Each structure stands twice: as structure tokens, then as C-alpha cells.
XYZ file of C-alpha atoms in Angstrom:
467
model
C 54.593 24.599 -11.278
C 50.601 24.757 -11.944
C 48.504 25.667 -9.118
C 46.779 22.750 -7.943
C 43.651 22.769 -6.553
C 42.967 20.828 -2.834
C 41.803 17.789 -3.728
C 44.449 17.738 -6.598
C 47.037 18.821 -3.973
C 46.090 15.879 -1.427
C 46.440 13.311 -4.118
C 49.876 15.358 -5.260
C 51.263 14.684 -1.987
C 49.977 11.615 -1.302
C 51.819 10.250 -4.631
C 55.036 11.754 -3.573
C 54.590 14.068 -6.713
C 54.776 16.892 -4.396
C 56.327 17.768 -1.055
C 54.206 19.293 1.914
C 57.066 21.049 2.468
C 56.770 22.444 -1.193
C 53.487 23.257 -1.500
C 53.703 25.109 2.054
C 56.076 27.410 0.737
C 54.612 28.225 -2.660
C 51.029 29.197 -0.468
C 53.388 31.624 1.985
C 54.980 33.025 -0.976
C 51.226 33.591 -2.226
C 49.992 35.122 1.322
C 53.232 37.262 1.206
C 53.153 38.610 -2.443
C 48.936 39.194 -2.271
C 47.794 39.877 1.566
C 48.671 43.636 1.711
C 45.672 44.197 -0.826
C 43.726 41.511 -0.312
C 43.860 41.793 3.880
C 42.238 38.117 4.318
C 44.930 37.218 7.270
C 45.123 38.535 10.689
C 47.516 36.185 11.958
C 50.262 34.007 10.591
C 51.799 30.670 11.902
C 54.552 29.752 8.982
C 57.572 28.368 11.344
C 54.829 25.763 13.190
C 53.187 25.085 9.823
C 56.405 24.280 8.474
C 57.058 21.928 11.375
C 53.677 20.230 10.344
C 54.705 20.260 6.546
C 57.702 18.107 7.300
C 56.234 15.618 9.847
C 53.814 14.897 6.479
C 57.070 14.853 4.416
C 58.825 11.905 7.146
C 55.764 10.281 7.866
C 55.685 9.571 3.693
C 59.501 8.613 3.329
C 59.027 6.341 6.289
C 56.023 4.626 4.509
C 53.759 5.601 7.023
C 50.123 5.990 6.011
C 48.748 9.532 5.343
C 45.557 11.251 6.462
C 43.132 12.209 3.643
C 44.279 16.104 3.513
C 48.090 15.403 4.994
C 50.069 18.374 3.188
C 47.042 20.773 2.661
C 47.511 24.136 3.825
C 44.688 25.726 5.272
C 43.547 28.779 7.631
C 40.573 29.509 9.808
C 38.145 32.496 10.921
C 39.852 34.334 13.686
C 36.648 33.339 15.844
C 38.491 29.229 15.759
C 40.388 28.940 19.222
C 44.404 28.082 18.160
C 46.336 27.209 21.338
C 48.471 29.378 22.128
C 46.755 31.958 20.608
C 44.026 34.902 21.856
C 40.382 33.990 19.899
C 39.827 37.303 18.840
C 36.610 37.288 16.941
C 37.283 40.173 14.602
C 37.129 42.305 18.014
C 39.171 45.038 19.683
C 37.594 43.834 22.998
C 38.853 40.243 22.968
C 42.262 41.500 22.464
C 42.781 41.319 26.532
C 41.724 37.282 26.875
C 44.013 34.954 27.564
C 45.368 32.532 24.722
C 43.679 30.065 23.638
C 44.817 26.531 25.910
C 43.466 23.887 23.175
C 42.611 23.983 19.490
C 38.914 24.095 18.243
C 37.599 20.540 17.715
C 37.595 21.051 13.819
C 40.561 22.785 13.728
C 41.804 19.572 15.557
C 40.120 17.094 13.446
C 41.754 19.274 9.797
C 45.003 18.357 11.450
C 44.541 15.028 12.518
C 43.565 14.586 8.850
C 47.525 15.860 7.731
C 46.247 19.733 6.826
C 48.793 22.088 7.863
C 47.258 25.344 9.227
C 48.863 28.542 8.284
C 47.045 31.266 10.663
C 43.544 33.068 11.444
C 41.524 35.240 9.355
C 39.569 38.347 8.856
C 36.206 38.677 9.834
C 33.456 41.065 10.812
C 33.203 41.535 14.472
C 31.842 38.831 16.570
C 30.431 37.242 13.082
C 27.937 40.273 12.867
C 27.898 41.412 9.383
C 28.009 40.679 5.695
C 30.803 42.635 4.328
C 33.974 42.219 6.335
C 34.591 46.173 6.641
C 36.302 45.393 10.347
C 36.982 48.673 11.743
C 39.923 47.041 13.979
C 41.870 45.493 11.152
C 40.548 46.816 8.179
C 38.601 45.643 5.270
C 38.815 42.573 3.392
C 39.012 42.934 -0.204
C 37.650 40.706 -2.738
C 40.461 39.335 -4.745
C 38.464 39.593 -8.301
C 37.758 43.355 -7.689
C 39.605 44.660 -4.909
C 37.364 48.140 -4.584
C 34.015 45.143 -3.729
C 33.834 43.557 -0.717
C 34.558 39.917 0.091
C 31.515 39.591 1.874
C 31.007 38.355 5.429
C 31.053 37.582 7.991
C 33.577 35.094 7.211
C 35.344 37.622 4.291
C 38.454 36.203 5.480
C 37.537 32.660 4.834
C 36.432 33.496 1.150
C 38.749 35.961 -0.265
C 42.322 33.761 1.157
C 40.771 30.677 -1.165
C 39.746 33.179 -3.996
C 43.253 34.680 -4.230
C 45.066 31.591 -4.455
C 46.723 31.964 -0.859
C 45.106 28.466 0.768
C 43.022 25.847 -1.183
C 40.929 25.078 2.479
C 39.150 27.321 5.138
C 37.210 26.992 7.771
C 33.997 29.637 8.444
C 30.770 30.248 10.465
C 27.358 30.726 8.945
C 24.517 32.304 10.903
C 22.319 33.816 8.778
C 24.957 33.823 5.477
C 28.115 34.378 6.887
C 29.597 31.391 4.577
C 27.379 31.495 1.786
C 27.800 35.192 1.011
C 31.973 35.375 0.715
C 31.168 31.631 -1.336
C 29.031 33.931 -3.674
C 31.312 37.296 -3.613
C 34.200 35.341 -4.367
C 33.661 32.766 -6.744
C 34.020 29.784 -4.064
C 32.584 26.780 -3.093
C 31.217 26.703 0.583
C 29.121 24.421 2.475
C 26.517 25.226 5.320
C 25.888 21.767 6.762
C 23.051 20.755 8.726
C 22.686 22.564 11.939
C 23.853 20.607 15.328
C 25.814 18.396 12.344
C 29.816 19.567 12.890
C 30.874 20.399 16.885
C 31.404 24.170 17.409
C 33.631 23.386 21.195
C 36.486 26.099 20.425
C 34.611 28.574 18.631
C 33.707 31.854 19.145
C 29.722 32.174 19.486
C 27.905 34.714 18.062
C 24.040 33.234 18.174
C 23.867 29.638 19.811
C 20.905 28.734 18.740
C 21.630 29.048 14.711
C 25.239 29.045 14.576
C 26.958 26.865 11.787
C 30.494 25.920 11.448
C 31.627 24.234 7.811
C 34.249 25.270 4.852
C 35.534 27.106 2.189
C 36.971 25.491 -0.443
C 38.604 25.928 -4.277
C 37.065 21.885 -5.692
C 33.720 20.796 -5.202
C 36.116 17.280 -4.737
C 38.127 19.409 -1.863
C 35.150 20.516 -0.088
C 33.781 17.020 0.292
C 37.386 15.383 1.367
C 37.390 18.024 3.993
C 33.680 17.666 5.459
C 34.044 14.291 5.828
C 37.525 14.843 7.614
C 34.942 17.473 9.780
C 32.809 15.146 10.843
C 32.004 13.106 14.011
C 29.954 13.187 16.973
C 30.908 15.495 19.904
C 29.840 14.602 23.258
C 31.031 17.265 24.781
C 29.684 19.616 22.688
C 25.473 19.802 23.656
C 24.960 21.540 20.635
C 26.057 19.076 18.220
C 24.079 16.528 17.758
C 25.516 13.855 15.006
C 25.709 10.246 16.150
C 27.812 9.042 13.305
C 30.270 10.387 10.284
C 28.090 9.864 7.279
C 31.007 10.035 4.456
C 29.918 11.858 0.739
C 32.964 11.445 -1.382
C 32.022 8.212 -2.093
C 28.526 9.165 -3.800
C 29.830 12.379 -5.329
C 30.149 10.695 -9.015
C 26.152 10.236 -8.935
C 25.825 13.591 -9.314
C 22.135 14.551 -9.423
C 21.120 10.929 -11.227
C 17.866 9.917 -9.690
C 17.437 13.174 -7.894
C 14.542 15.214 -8.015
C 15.684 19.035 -8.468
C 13.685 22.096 -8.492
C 13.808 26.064 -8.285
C 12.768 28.244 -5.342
C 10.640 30.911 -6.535
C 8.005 33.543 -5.067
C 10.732 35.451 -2.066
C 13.356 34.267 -4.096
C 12.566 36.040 -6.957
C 11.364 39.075 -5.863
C 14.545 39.651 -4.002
C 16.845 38.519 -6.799
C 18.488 40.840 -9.856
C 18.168 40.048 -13.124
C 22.249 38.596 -13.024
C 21.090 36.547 -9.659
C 18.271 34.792 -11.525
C 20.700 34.119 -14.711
C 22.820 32.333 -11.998
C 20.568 29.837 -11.166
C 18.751 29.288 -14.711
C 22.804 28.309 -15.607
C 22.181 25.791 -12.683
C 18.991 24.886 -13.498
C 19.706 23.786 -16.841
C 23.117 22.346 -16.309
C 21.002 19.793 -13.516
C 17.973 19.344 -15.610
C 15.380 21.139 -14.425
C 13.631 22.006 -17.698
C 9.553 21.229 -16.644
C 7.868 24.430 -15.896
C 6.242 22.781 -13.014
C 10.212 22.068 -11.237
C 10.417 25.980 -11.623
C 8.872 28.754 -8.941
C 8.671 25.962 -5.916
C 7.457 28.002 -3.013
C 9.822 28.333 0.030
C 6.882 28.550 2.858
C 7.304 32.086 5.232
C 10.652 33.003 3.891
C 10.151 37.079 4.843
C 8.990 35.584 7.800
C 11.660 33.678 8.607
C 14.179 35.893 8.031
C 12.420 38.780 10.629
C 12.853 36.000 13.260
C 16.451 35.392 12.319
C 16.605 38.908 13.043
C 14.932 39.206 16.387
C 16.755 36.104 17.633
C 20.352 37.183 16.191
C 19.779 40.524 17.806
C 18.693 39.019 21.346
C 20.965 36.360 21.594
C 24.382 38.323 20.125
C 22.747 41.723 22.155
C 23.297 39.435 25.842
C 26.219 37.677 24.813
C 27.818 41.086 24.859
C 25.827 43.068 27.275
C 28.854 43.071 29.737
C 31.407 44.808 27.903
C 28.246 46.857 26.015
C 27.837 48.285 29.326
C 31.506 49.121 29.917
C 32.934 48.935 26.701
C 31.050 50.457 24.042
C 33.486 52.808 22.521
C 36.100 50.002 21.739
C 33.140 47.675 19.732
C 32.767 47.991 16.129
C 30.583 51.147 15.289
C 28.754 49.246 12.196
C 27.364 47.065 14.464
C 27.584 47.563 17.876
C 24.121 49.856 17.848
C 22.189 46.726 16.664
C 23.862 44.796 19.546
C 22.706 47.396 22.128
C 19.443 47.367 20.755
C 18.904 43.398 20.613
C 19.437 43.569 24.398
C 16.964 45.583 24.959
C 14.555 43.658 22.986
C 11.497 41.955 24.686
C 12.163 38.623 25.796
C 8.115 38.054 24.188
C 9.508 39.113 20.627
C 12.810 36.497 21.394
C 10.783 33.840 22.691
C 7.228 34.130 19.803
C 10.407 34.191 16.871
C 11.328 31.010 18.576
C 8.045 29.172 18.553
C 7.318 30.280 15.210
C 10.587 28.665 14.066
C 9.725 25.135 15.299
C 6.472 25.415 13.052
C 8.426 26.831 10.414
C 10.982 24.301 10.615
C 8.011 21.225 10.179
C 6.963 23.266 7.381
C 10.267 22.947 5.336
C 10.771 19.512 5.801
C 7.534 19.156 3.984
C 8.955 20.476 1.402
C 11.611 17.960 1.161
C 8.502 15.109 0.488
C 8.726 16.039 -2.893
C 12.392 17.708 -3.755
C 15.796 16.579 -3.035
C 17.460 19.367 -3.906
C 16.024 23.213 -4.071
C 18.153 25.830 -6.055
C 18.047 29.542 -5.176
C 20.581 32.537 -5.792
C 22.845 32.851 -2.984
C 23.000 37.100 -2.974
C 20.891 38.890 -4.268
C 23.438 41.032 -6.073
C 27.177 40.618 -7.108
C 29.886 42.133 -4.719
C 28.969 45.759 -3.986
C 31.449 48.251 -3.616
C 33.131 48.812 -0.186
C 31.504 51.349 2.003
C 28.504 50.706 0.106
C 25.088 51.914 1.849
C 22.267 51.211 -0.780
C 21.968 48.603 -2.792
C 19.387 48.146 -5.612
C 17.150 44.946 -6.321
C 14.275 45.469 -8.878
C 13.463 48.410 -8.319
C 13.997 48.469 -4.698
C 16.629 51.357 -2.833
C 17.493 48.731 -0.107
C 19.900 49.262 2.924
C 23.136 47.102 1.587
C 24.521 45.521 4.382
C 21.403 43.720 5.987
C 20.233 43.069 2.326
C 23.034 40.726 1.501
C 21.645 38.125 3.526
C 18.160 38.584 1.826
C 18.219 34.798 1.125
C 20.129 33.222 2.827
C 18.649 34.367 6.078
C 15.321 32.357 5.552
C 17.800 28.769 4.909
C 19.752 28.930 7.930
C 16.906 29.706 10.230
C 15.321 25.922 9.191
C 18.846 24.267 9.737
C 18.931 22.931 6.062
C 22.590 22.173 4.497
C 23.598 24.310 2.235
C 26.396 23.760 -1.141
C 27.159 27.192 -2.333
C 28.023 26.846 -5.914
C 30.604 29.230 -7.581
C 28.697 30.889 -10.842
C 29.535 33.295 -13.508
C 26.451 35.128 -14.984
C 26.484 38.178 -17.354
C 26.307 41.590 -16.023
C 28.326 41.945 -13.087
C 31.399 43.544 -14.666
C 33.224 39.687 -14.348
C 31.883 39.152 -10.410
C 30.361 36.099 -9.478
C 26.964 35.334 -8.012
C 26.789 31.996 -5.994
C 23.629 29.773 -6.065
C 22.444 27.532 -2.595
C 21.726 24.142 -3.224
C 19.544 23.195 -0.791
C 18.675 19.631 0.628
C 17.249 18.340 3.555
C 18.342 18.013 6.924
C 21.789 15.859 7.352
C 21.116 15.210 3.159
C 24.596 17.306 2.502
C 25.737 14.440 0.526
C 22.744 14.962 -2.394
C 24.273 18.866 -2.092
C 26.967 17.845 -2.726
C 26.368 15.402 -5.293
C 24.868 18.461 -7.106
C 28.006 20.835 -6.876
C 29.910 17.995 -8.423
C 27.027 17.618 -11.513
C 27.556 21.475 -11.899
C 31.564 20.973 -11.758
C 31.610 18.921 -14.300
C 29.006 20.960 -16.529
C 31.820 23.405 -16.521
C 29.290 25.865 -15.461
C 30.675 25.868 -11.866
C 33.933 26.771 -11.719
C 36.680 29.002 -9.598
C 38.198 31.391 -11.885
C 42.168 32.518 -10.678
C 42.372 36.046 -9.665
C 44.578 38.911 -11.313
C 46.730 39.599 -8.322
């Protein structure tokens, strides 16, 4: 049978063309015949995911209605609590918690929607990197080059939709950490506002810029599973919606009566030739053709991103001063230095980054007077090799793994929803390069509308892997 993307598999399933119980097995067979290169899994769950599979399958034959996503396999960032199961958080040290009592709210909320989750996924420890090289369970490989890396820190996430193994994950995005395996792998992601999806039953990393949102292989897929996301959270102080606010019924708008520009100045400077082809594709598959829509100036961007810095550092450096103090040997070398040294930072630096963000947060906004949607690359460069150290951006010898989030860094420290559109630009020995589309704060339906424009330009697209 064809591969089917998500949305096309919901409505498969829905029809009774296809069986959940079908399309279950056909994504194990997939984990099974690909994982052992790709390494996007760190835990499976096919006997209780077939249980799920074929409650959809006699819920249908009964005639009983369907969630929007019943039959849809997906998987989740190993930083998602599954009951029954230890949170691990890409970590050695979390290996000695006890399991998981309850599932994470949006985790919960995928499977009150009918998706059938198939296990946890790879990702750098405690969501503190870009590349996904865990030392603990090795690296994840990106399934359209498997010597690159998948990117991070939800690598996981990205490279199990990129192979073909699930058409649906869920990730967490601090300063990139969805955006950047979106861009490695040739995926569609989505960034929504911050405070906008609950994050009760997820591993933290930095509380006060933390996103949760997916992965998917359909612009259509990603917005039939954000809306399933959605929904206020009482319980959760950190989440701050009051009401769903559905997209997939505005999608077919596309970017009619929107006004759509191009980040330049930072965004330039820190973007290779291949990055900037990405997002002229964009640019001219949305319309942007006026000079004046071109080189829009993202206000403090290097700024931004040193606070993003100072406050990931602090915050993730506390979190884990405890077992830092006891239980340095067993953390991830690549990062656990940074950690140690964010706790030591001045609380002055922590707490100036944090006024500074407020103003920079007003002055974003601003921006969003005049635009509806902003479009910058989403890396810098294409997936670089594993084990990289150096990468090189115009000229520029920079260190690679902090680079990677170049620009995203700057978006997620204003809060702004991001759609991470899958692109294809020359010069990257067949890699992709992602572009943001940016919109205003709890605007993730005009993001969206604007993945589906570049969808159905064609120049958007996920291309299947040679595994």
C-alpha cells in the first residue's frame, strides 16, 4: 500500500479504507526495519498500542463516532511523562525515578483524540542541545544522511517522522529544540505561542521559555493535531490559554489578505548562501516581491539571543544543581560544564536578561502593527556532520553546536509561534533547510495558513527517505 501521510491516514481510517490495526503494524514494521540506523526511539510500547489500535477498529464497526486523529500512530520526546513509565529526559541520572503515575496532559489529549502512541524518543539531555549526540543512548541520525545529525534537542521527534516510522510527534522548543530537527529533517514543526499548550507531565528544562508543540509529515496533519493540543489548563500556572482557538478551518486562506515580509539585518548575516535561497523559495511562493517587504528588521535579535543564554544557563544550571553536586560524572559531558557554570552565574546577569526581555518582548509586538507573518531561515546551515565542532557561516569559523540555534534563539525568547516549513534549496548535497514563519502572539493560525500556501506551491514538501 502507499504511505499515507497523517492527515491522509486520519481520513483513511475514518472512511473505513484502512484499519488502525493496519496502519499500526505497517509503522512497527517501519520502526523495526529502520531504528537500528536511524536511533530515533528509546522506548517502545507496540502490545498497548495495539490494544489502542483495535478499540479505534470496534469503536468504528460499532458506529461509534471517532476522534479527529483515532488510528494515528504517534511517539513523544522521552522528556513526556507515560504512566507506567520512568521520564527519563535523555538522562543517565533520571534512570533511578520512579515511573511515571499519569500521562502528560498532551500526551493525554493525542489520545483522547484516537492517536495511538507507540513509545518515547531520543533526545539531548535534559533538552540541552541542538544535535541529539546523547552520550547515554547514542546519537540520532538524520534519516536523509545518516553521517548528519538530526538536530536537537528534540532529534528524536524529527528524524522518527522523517524516516517514515510515525506521521505525528510531540517535542519541546526552548531556544530551537523543534525548529532545528523541523529544518535538519525536512519536517514540518510548530512552536506555538508561549503559555499557549499545558506542559503538566513534562520534563522542564527552562520554565520560563519552555514550549511544547509537534512534529508532523502534512502541513494538514500538523494543524489536525494542534487543535487536538489545545485547551486551557488550570492546573498548569504556566499555561495560560482561556479557550481552543481551532485553525483547520482557515487553513484554505492561505496567505490571502495577509501581509508577509522577510526578516533581514541578524538574519542575514547569520544565514549561508543555501539558508537565504530557502526563504527567497518562500518568499516568492507567498508573494513577497516589493523590495520594501524584504530586509524587515527583527529589533535586538543578538541581544536577545545572549539573554536566552544567560537565562537557559541559570534556570537549567539550578534545576540540576542537586545531582551537579553529587552526580556530575553520570551527566552528559557535552553539556553538563555549561550547566555547572549557569549555576554559578550572578543572579544580577539572570535577573537584568529578564527585564530586558519584557522590553524586548513590547518591542516585537510592534512589529506585528505592520506584518502578519515574518519569514526567516530556520538554521543557519543544512545538517552538519555528527561530531561536528566548527561550523562555517559567511565567512565566520563558528562553534557548531551553540550556532545552530543562531536564529531561532532570538524567536523563542519573545514567545512568538512559530510554523517551521520543510524546504529544499540548492547546495546542501540534497539536505533540507527549514524556514520560521513567524506571526504574532496566539496568531498560529495565519502560520499556519502560510505553511499550507507553501504546501500547495509545491515548494514545501517532505521528501521520503532512502532507508
Amino acid at each position: 500500500m502507499p504511505t499515507l501521510s497523517l492527515s491522509q491516514t486520519a481520513q483513511a481510517i475514518a472512511s473505513g479504507e484502512r484499519s488502525a490495526a493496519a496502519v499500526l503494524e505497517t509503522c512497527i514494521a517501519r520502526i523495526e526495519a529502520t531504528d537500528a540506523r536511524v536511533n530515533a526511539f528509546t522506548g517502545t510500547r507496540f502490545d498497548a498500542a495495539r490494544a489502542q489500535a483495535a478499540q479505534v477498529d470496534a469503536r468504528r464497526a460499532c458506529g461509534e463516532p471517532l476522534g479527529p486523529l483515532a488510528g494515528v500512530p504517534f511517539a513523544v520526546k522521552n522528556l513526556f511523562d507515560i504512566a507506567g513509565e520512568v521520564t527519563l529526559a535523555g538522562s543517565k541520572v533520571n534512570r533511578s525515578n520512579p515511573p511515571a503515575t499519569a500521562d502528560a496532559v498532551l500526551v493525554q489529549r493525542l489520545q483522547a483524540a484516537g492517536a495511538v502512541l507507540v513509545g518515547s524518543l531520543n533526545m539531548d539531555e535534559f533538552a540541552y542541545g541542538f544535535t541529539t549526540e546523547n552520550t547515554h543512548y547514542g546519537p540520532t541520525r538524520n534519516p536523509h544522511n545518516l553521517d548528519c545529525t538530526a538536530g536537537g534537542s528534540s532529534g528524536g521527534s524529527g528524524a522518527a517522522v522523517a524516516a517514515g516510522q510515525v506521521p505525528l510527534t510531540l517535542g519541546s522548543d526552548t531556544n530551537g529544540s523543534i525548529r532545528v530537527p523541523s529544518s535538519f529533517c525536512g519536517i514540518w514543526g510548530l512552536k506555538p505561542t508561549f503559555g499557549r499548550l499545558s506542559r503538566r507531565g513534562s520534563f522542564p528544562f527552562v520554565h520560563s521559555i519552555d514550549h511544547l508543540g509537534p512534529f508532523a509529515d502534512d502541513l494538514p496533519g500538523l494543524a489536525l493535531a494542534y487543535d487536538a493540543l489545545q485547551g486551557p489548563d488550570p492546573l498548569d500556572p504556566g499555561c495560560f490559554a482561556t479557550a481552543v482557538a481551532p485553525t483547520m478551518p482557515s487553513l484554505a486562506q492561505g496567505v490571502q489578505g495577509l501581509r508577509v515580509g522577510v526578516l533581514g539585518g541578524y538574519f542575514d548575516a547569520f544565514a549561508t548562501p543555501a539558508a537565504r535561497e530557502a526563504v527567497s523559495l518562500a518568499a516568492d511562493a507567498l508573494g513577497v516581491h516589493v523590495a520594501v517587504q524584504r530586509g524587515i528588521e527583527w529589533p535586538d535579535a543578538a541581544a536577545a539571543r545572549a539573554a536566552a543564554f544567560i537565562v537557559s544557563a541559570s534556570e537549567g544550571g539550578q534545576l540540576h544543581l542537586a545531582s551537579l553536586r553529587t552526580r556530575a560524572a553520570d551527566h552528559e559531558p557535552l553539556s553538563v560544564d555549561r550547566l555547572i557554570a549557569g549555576a554559578l552565574q550572578p543572579a544580577a546577569w539572570y535577573v537584568r536578561a529578564q527585564r530586558f526581555r519584557r522590553l524586548y518582548r513590547d518591542k516585537v509586538n510592534a512589529l506585528f502593527r505592520d506584518w502578519d507573518v515574518l519569514i526567516a531561515p530556520a538554521t543557519p546551515v543544512a545538517a552538519p556532520a555528527i561530531g561536528s565542532e566548527w561550523v562555517h557561516v559567511n565567512g565566520q569559523r563558528l562553534p557548531c553546536r551553540p550556532s545552530i540555534g543562531l536564529l531561532t534563539q532570538p524567536i523563542s525568547f519573545s514567545g512568538c509561534p512559530v510554523v517551521t516549513s520543510p524546504m529544499w534549496p540548492g547546495g546542501t548535497g540534497g539536505l533540507p533547510i527549514g524556514v520560521q514563519l513567524i506571526t504574532a502572539p496566539w496568531r498560529e493560525d495565519l502560520a499556519l495558513r502560510a505553511g499550507w500556501a507553501l504546501a500547495q506551491s509545491g515548494v514545501a514538501q517532505v521528501k521520503e527517505t532512502a532507508l
